Short mmCIF file of C-alpha atoms in Angstrom, two decimals:
data_model
loop_
_atom_site.label_atom_id
_atom_site.label_comp_id
_atom_site.label_asym_id
_atom_site.label_seq_id
_atom_site.Cartn_x
_atom_site.Cartn_y
_atom_site.Cartn_z
CA MET A 1 -2.48 -13.74 20.55
CA ASN A 2 -1.37 -10.68 21.21
CA THR A 3 -0.35 -8.79 18.82
CA MET A 4 3.30 -7.42 18.08
CA ASN A 5 4.78 -4.75 16.77
CA ILE A 6 7.83 -6.30 14.39
CA LEU A 7 10.65 -4.68 12.67
CA VAL A 8 12.58 -6.33 9.70
CA LEU A 9 15.73 -4.23 7.99
CA GLY A 10 15.94 -5.14 5.41
CA ALA A 11 12.77 -5.38 2.35
CA SER A 12 14.49 -7.49 -0.09
CA TYR A 13 15.63 -10.98 1.35
CA GLY A 14 13.03 -9.60 4.19
CA ALA A 15 10.45 -9.58 2.65
CA LEU A 16 9.35 -13.64 2.92
CA ILE A 17 9.58 -13.56 6.57
CA ALA A 18 7.71 -10.14 6.82
CA SER A 19 4.58 -12.04 4.85
CA LYS A 20 4.78 -14.87 6.87
CA VAL A 21 4.31 -12.69 10.23
CA ALA A 22 1.57 -10.44 9.51
CA LEU A 23 -0.75 -13.89 7.77
CA ALA A 24 -0.11 -14.82 11.42
CA GLY A 25 -1.81 -11.17 12.54
CA HIS A 26 0.62 -8.65 14.11
CA LEU A 27 1.82 -5.85 12.91
CA VAL A 28 4.72 -5.46 10.97
CA THR A 29 7.15 -2.17 9.53
CA LEU A 30 9.99 -2.93 6.88
CA VAL A 31 13.40 -1.00 6.64
CA ALA A 32 14.15 -0.48 3.07
CA ARG A 33 15.88 2.02 1.02
CA PRO A 34 14.08 4.64 -1.10
CA ASP A 35 13.72 2.80 -4.63
CA GLU A 36 12.76 -0.42 -2.54
CA ILE A 37 9.81 2.33 -0.61
CA ARG A 38 8.26 3.32 -3.62
CA SER A 39 8.03 0.23 -5.79
CA LEU A 40 6.07 -1.45 -2.69
CA ASP A 41 4.19 2.39 -1.59
CA ALA A 42 3.07 1.59 -5.44
CA ASN A 43 2.55 -1.85 -5.94
CA GLY A 44 2.40 -3.48 -1.97
CA LEU A 45 3.60 -6.77 -1.63
CA SER A 46 3.12 -10.01 -3.66
CA VAL A 47 3.72 -13.31 -2.16
CA SER A 48 2.71 -16.61 -3.76
CA LEU A 49 3.17 -19.91 -0.79
CA PRO A 50 2.79 -23.24 -1.41
CA LEU A 51 0.39 -25.08 0.45
CA TRP A 52 1.21 -28.45 1.35
CA PRO A 53 1.01 -31.31 0.63
CA SER A 54 -0.94 -29.92 -2.18
CA GLU A 55 1.09 -28.25 -5.56
CA VAL A 56 -2.23 -25.63 -5.11
CA ARG A 57 -0.72 -22.34 -3.94
CA HIS A 58 -1.68 -19.23 -2.48
CA GLU A 59 -0.93 -15.34 -2.96
CA CYS A 60 -0.65 -13.00 -0.66
CA VAL A 61 -0.95 -9.59 -1.22
CA PHE A 62 -0.01 -6.89 1.33
CA ARG A 63 -1.10 -2.82 0.73
CA ALA A 64 1.96 -1.26 2.23
CA ASP A 65 2.18 2.09 4.30
CA ARG A 66 4.92 4.48 4.76
CA GLY A 67 5.21 5.15 7.97
CA ILE A 68 5.15 2.44 11.01
CA ALA A 69 2.66 -0.51 10.70
CA LYS A 70 -0.68 1.14 12.05
CA GLN A 71 -2.83 -2.01 11.25
CA THR A 72 -2.29 -6.17 10.19
CA GLY A 73 -2.56 -6.84 6.72
CA ARG A 74 -0.82 -3.77 5.84
CA LEU A 75 2.93 -3.39 6.22
CA GLY A 76 4.52 -0.26 7.21
CA LEU A 77 7.18 1.23 5.11
CA LEU A 78 10.47 3.21 7.10
CA THR A 79 14.36 4.12 5.67
CA PRO A 80 17.13 3.77 8.78
CA ASP A 81 17.60 6.36 9.07
CA GLN A 82 13.09 7.05 10.55
CA VAL A 83 13.75 3.86 12.71
CA ASN A 84 13.55 4.06 16.67
CA PRO A 85 14.23 0.58 18.02
CA LYS A 86 11.73 1.43 21.25
CA ASP A 87 9.03 1.22 18.84
CA PHE A 88 9.10 -2.08 17.92
CA ASP A 89 8.54 -5.64 19.99
CA LEU A 90 10.78 -7.78 17.59
CA ALA A 91 13.55 -6.89 14.79
CA PHE A 92 14.50 -9.23 12.55
CA LEU A 93 17.49 -8.71 10.46
CA ALA A 94 17.48 -9.66 6.88
CA MET A 95 20.11 -8.42 5.31
CA GLN A 96 23.01 -8.43 2.54
CA GLU A 97 26.03 -8.61 4.59
CA PRO A 98 26.93 -4.64 2.98
CA GLN A 99 24.12 -3.07 4.14
CA VAL A 100 25.09 -4.49 7.76
CA GLY A 101 28.00 -2.00 7.96
CA ALA A 102 26.10 1.14 6.86
CA GLU A 103 26.34 4.03 8.51
CA GLU A 104 22.47 4.71 9.66
CA LEU A 105 22.53 1.00 11.26
CA VAL A 106 25.90 1.38 13.66
#
């Protein structure tokens, strides 16, 4: 499998897809607001995934670093003005409608 460099626009709504893509072994960078970056920088991303068909849950914690993700299992963190789309193989748009019209994204 080739490792892809994935961009997820929207840290809140994009947390689940970011965690699943990271678990698949890809490099994942989240685009977030400054307050989200501070929280992810300090606490990382914690996701609880059910293991079907049982009721057991698997807790995944991903550490986050500022900048583009450089290693699997850790998330990269960027603000919208830091993103260069050419640095990524695939992008997910996972944000609220008002954010889509933000000046930084137009």
